Coordinates of C-alpha atoms in Angstrom, one line a residue:
M1 CA -6.5 6.3 -11.7
L2 CA -6.1 9.1 -9.2
L3 CA -7.9 12.4 -9.9
R4 CA -6.8 15.6 -8.2
N5 CA -7.2 19.4 -8.3
G6 CA -6.3 20.7 -11.7
D7 CA -7.3 17.6 -13.7
T8 CA -9.8 18.0 -16.5
G9 CA -11.7 15.7 -18.9
Y10 CA -14.4 13.0 -19.0
R11 CA -13.2 11.2 -15.9
V12 CA -13.6 14.3 -13.9
E13 CA -17.0 14.8 -15.3
A14 CA -18.0 11.3 -14.3
L15 CA -16.7 11.9 -10.8
Q16 CA -18.7 15.1 -10.6
R17 CA -21.9 13.4 -11.8
A18 CA -21.4 10.8 -9.0
L19 CA -20.9 13.5 -6.5
V20 CA -24.0 15.3 -7.6
A21 CA -26.0 12.0 -7.4
A22 CA -24.7 11.6 -3.9
G23 CA -26.2 15.0 -3.0
H24 CA -23.2 17.3 -3.3
A25 CA -24.1 20.7 -5.0
L26 CA -21.6 21.0 -7.8
E27 CA -21.4 22.1 -11.4
V28 CA -20.6 19.3 -13.8
D29 CA -18.0 21.0 -16.0
G30 CA -15.2 18.4 -16.3
W31 CA -12.8 20.6 -14.3
F32 CA -11.4 19.4 -10.9
G33 CA -11.3 22.7 -9.1
D34 CA -11.6 23.8 -5.5
E35 CA -15.4 23.1 -5.3
T36 CA -14.9 19.6 -6.6
E37 CA -12.1 19.0 -4.1
S38 CA -14.3 20.2 -1.3
A39 CA -17.1 17.8 -2.5
V40 CA -14.6 14.9 -2.6
R41 CA -13.4 15.7 0.9
A42 CA -17.0 15.8 2.1
A43 CA -17.7 12.4 0.4
Q44 CA -14.6 10.9 2.0
R45 CA -15.6 12.2 5.4
A46 CA -19.1 10.7 5.0
H47 CA -17.8 7.3 4.0
D48 CA -15.1 7.1 6.7
L49 CA -12.2 7.3 4.2
V50 CA -8.8 9.0 4.2
I51 CA -9.7 12.7 3.8
D52 CA -7.1 13.9 1.2
G53 CA -9.2 15.5 -1.6
L54 CA -7.8 12.9 -4.0
A55 CA -10.4 10.9 -5.9
G56 CA -9.0 7.4 -6.2
P57 CA -10.7 4.1 -6.7
K58 CA -11.9 3.8 -3.1
T59 CA -13.6 7.2 -3.2
R60 CA -15.2 6.6 -6.5
R61 CA -16.4 3.2 -5.4
A62 CA -17.8 4.5 -2.1
L63 CA -19.9 7.0 -4.1
K64 CA -21.5 4.1 -5.9
Q65 CA -21.5 1.3 -3.4
G66 CA -21.3 2.9 0.0
T67 CA -18.8 2.6 2.9
D68 CA -16.2 -0.2 2.8
P69 CA -15.4 -1.4 6.3
K70 CA -12.0 -2.7 5.1
A71 CA -10.9 0.7 3.7
L72 CA -8.2 2.8 5.3
R73 CA -9.6 5.6 7.4
Q74 CA -8.4 9.1 8.4
I75 CA -8.3 8.0 12.0
D76 CA -6.0 5.2 11.1
L77 CA -3.5 7.7 9.7
V78 CA -3.9 9.9 12.8
G79 CA -3.1 6.9 15.0
A80 CA -0.1 6.0 12.9
A81 CA 1.3 9.5 13.2
E82 CA 0.8 9.5 16.9
T83 CA 2.5 6.1 17.3
L84 CA 5.5 7.1 15.2
D85 CA 5.6 10.6 16.7
V86 CA 5.7 12.2 13.3
E87 CA 3.6 14.8 11.5
L88 CA 0.2 13.6 10.2
A89 CA 1.1 15.3 6.9
A90 CA 4.2 13.1 6.6
V91 CA 2.2 9.9 7.1
M92 CA -0.4 11.1 4.6
A93 CA 2.4 11.8 2.1
V94 CA 3.8 8.3 2.4
N95 CA 0.4 6.8 2.1
E96 CA -0.2 8.8 -1.1
I97 CA 3.1 8.0 -2.8
E98 CA 4.3 4.7 -1.4
S99 CA 1.1 2.7 -1.0
R100 CA -0.6 0.7 -3.8
G101 CA -3.8 2.6 -3.4
L102 CA -5.8 -0.5 -2.8
G103 CA -5.0 -3.1 -0.2
F104 CA -7.6 -5.6 -1.4
H105 CA -8.7 -7.0 -4.8
V106 CA -12.1 -5.8 -6.0
G107 CA -14.3 -8.2 -8.0
G108 CA -13.7 -11.6 -9.5
S109 CA -12.9 -14.8 -7.7
R110 CA -10.4 -13.1 -5.4
N111 CA -12.7 -10.3 -4.3
G112 CA -11.7 -9.1 -0.9
A113 CA -8.3 -10.9 -0.9
P114 CA -5.3 -8.9 0.1
V115 CA -3.1 -7.6 -2.7
I116 CA 0.1 -9.6 -2.9
L117 CA 3.1 -10.0 -5.1
F118 CA 4.8 -13.4 -4.8
E119 CA 8.6 -13.5 -5.1
R120 CA 10.0 -16.9 -6.3
H121 CA 13.6 -16.1 -5.4
I122 CA 12.6 -15.3 -1.9
M123 CA 10.7 -18.6 -1.8
R124 CA 14.0 -20.4 -2.6
R125 CA 15.7 -18.6 0.3
R126 CA 12.9 -19.3 2.7
L127 CA 12.8 -23.0 1.9
I128 CA 16.5 -23.2 2.7
H129 CA 15.7 -21.3 5.9
H130 CA 13.1 -24.0 6.8
A131 CA 15.7 -26.7 6.0
I132 CA 14.0 -27.8 2.8
N133 CA 16.1 -28.5 -0.3
P134 CA 14.8 -26.1 -3.0
V135 CA 16.4 -27.8 -6.0
P136 CA 13.7 -30.4 -6.8
Y137 CA 11.0 -27.7 -6.6
Q138 CA 13.0 -25.3 -8.7
Q139 CA 13.4 -28.0 -11.4
R140 CA 9.6 -28.8 -11.4
Q141 CA 8.1 -25.4 -10.6
P142 CA 10.6 -22.7 -11.7
N143 CA 7.9 -20.0 -11.5
I144 CA 7.4 -20.8 -7.8
V145 CA 11.0 -21.5 -6.7
N146 CA 13.9 -19.9 -8.5
D147 CA 17.2 -18.2 -7.8
K148 CA 16.2 -15.3 -9.9
P149 CA 13.2 -12.8 -9.6
G150 CA 10.4 -13.0 -12.0
G151 CA 7.6 -15.3 -13.1
Y152 CA 5.0 -12.7 -12.1
I153 CA 1.4 -13.2 -13.2
G154 CA 0.2 -9.9 -11.7
G155 CA -3.0 -8.9 -10.0
P156 CA -5.3 -11.4 -8.3
R157 CA -3.6 -14.3 -10.0
E158 CA -0.6 -13.9 -7.8
H159 CA -2.7 -15.8 -5.3
E160 CA -2.4 -18.8 -7.6
R161 CA 1.3 -18.7 -7.2
L162 CA 0.9 -18.3 -3.4
A163 CA -1.3 -21.3 -3.3
A164 CA 1.2 -23.4 -5.3
A165 CA 3.9 -22.3 -2.9
D166 CA 1.7 -23.1 0.1
A167 CA 1.5 -26.7 -1.1
I168 CA 5.2 -26.8 -0.7
Q169 CA 5.6 -25.1 2.6
G170 CA 3.0 -22.8 4.1
S171 CA 5.1 -20.4 6.2
A172 CA 7.7 -20.0 3.4
A173 CA 4.9 -19.1 1.0
I174 CA 3.6 -16.3 3.2
E175 CA 7.2 -15.1 3.8
S176 CA 7.8 -14.9 0.1
A177 CA 5.1 -12.5 -0.8
S178 CA 4.7 -8.7 -0.2
W179 CA 1.4 -7.9 1.4
G180 CA -1.2 -5.1 1.3
L181 CA -1.0 -1.4 0.8
F182 CA 2.6 -0.9 1.7
Q183 CA 4.0 -4.1 0.2
I184 CA 5.5 -5.5 3.4
M185 CA 7.4 -8.7 2.8
G186 CA 6.1 -11.6 4.9
F187 CA 9.5 -12.7 6.0
H188 CA 9.6 -9.6 8.3
W189 CA 6.9 -11.1 10.5
H190 CA 9.2 -11.9 13.4
R191 CA 11.1 -8.6 13.3
L192 CA 7.7 -6.8 13.3
G193 CA 6.4 -8.6 16.4
Y194 CA 3.9 -11.0 14.9
A195 CA 3.5 -14.4 16.5
S196 CA 4.0 -16.3 13.2
A197 CA 3.9 -15.9 9.5
E198 CA 0.3 -17.2 9.5
V199 CA -0.7 -14.5 12.1
F200 CA 0.8 -11.9 9.9
A201 CA -1.1 -13.1 6.9
E202 CA -4.3 -13.2 8.8
S203 CA -3.8 -9.6 10.0
M204 CA -3.2 -8.5 6.4
A205 CA -6.5 -10.0 5.4
I206 CA -8.5 -8.0 8.0
S207 CA -8.4 -4.4 6.8
E208 CA -6.2 -1.7 5.3
G209 CA -5.9 -0.3 8.8
R210 CA -4.1 -3.5 9.8
Q211 CA -1.9 -3.2 6.7
L212 CA -1.0 0.3 7.9
E213 CA -0.2 -1.1 11.3
A214 CA 2.4 -3.5 9.6
F215 CA 3.9 -0.4 7.9
V216 CA 4.1 1.4 11.2
R217 CA 5.9 -1.6 12.8
F218 CA 8.2 -1.7 9.8
I219 CA 9.2 2.0 10.3
E220 CA 9.6 1.5 14.1
A221 CA 11.9 -1.5 13.5
D222 CA 14.3 0.7 11.4
S223 CA 15.7 3.6 13.5
A224 CA 17.3 5.3 10.5
L225 CA 14.2 5.1 8.4
H226 CA 12.1 6.3 11.3
S227 CA 14.5 9.2 11.8
A228 CA 14.3 10.2 8.1
L229 CA 10.5 10.3 8.3
R230 CA 10.6 12.4 11.5
R231 CA 12.9 14.9 9.8
Q232 CA 10.9 14.9 6.6
D233 CA 14.2 14.1 4.9
W234 CA 12.5 12.7 1.8
R235 CA 15.6 11.9 -0.1
D236 CA 17.0 9.7 2.8
F237 CA 13.6 8.2 3.4
A238 CA 13.1 7.3 -0.3
R239 CA 16.5 5.8 -0.6
R240 CA 16.0 3.6 2.5
Y241 CA 12.4 2.6 1.6
N242 CA 12.6 2.3 -2.2
G243 CA 16.3 1.3 -2.6
P244 CA 19.1 2.9 -4.5
A245 CA 17.1 3.4 -7.7
F246 CA 14.6 5.7 -5.9
E247 CA 15.6 8.6 -8.1
R248 CA 14.4 6.8 -11.2
N249 CA 10.8 7.3 -10.1
D250 CA 11.4 10.7 -8.3
Y251 CA 10.0 9.2 -5.1
D252 CA 11.8 11.9 -3.0
T253 CA 10.4 14.9 -4.9
K254 CA 6.9 13.3 -5.1
L255 CA 7.0 12.7 -1.3
A256 CA 8.1 16.3 -0.7
A257 CA 5.3 17.7 -2.9
A258 CA 2.7 15.5 -1.2
Y259 CA 3.9 16.5 2.2
R260 CA 3.6 20.2 1.4
R261 CA 0.1 19.8 0.0
H262 CA -1.2 17.7 3.0
A263 CA 0.5 20.1 5.5
G264 CA -1.6 22.9 4.1
D265 CA -5.0 21.2 4.6
L266 CA -5.2 18.6 7.3
E267 CA -8.2 16.9 9.0
M268 CA -7.4 15.0 12.2
A269 CA -10.1 12.4 11.9
A270 CA -13.0 11.2 9.8

């Protein structure tokens, strides 16, 4: 859950207690006001995180467990903005609205594994691409190979489906999952300049910064999407990035609001 300025309640109080325990002078009153936001920003700066004043799971975990070397950093977003030649606030808005918030699983047997979502209908297409008849696999393992989307387990257990697909054909398995913070599909690996699907997957397992790099390559590879981001044309960007149903989730208005907020209070680097 993401806590932000204006929120109230027991979750905010717990955040404030964690901030106080970490040495930030703050009244524990259950209201996320300007002082709490300033303390959150200070904590994010201290732990080399994205400095956005939003208390998400990475910020709250850092207050308890310390700095995570895999976590996305402010300097990563600065570098992405420079590479794309767009405003830092625009990249921060996309990171806030379009990312999954966490690029790696926390806890359990898949602790530290990149977040994925395996797509069985893509697996069918990729097997055909690799000159493998998908029909026998679709008959025996319809949750792994199918002509229709679905079969999702969700969360860390998606890696079980990936492993089952890998037993059929390794590259096709990687190509059939979306990876990391920005849900980049593996079959884009060649278009994005990776040497192989396996190299792409290895990069996604290194850090959220590398996952951001894949997103940057994805934007660079689509001139219309890149142009929409440069112009802060959030309706056009959302339509191209999220698909024709983008209005259902108000992605364009959420991106515009996030951009305005970040443009008002930027930090160039952690």
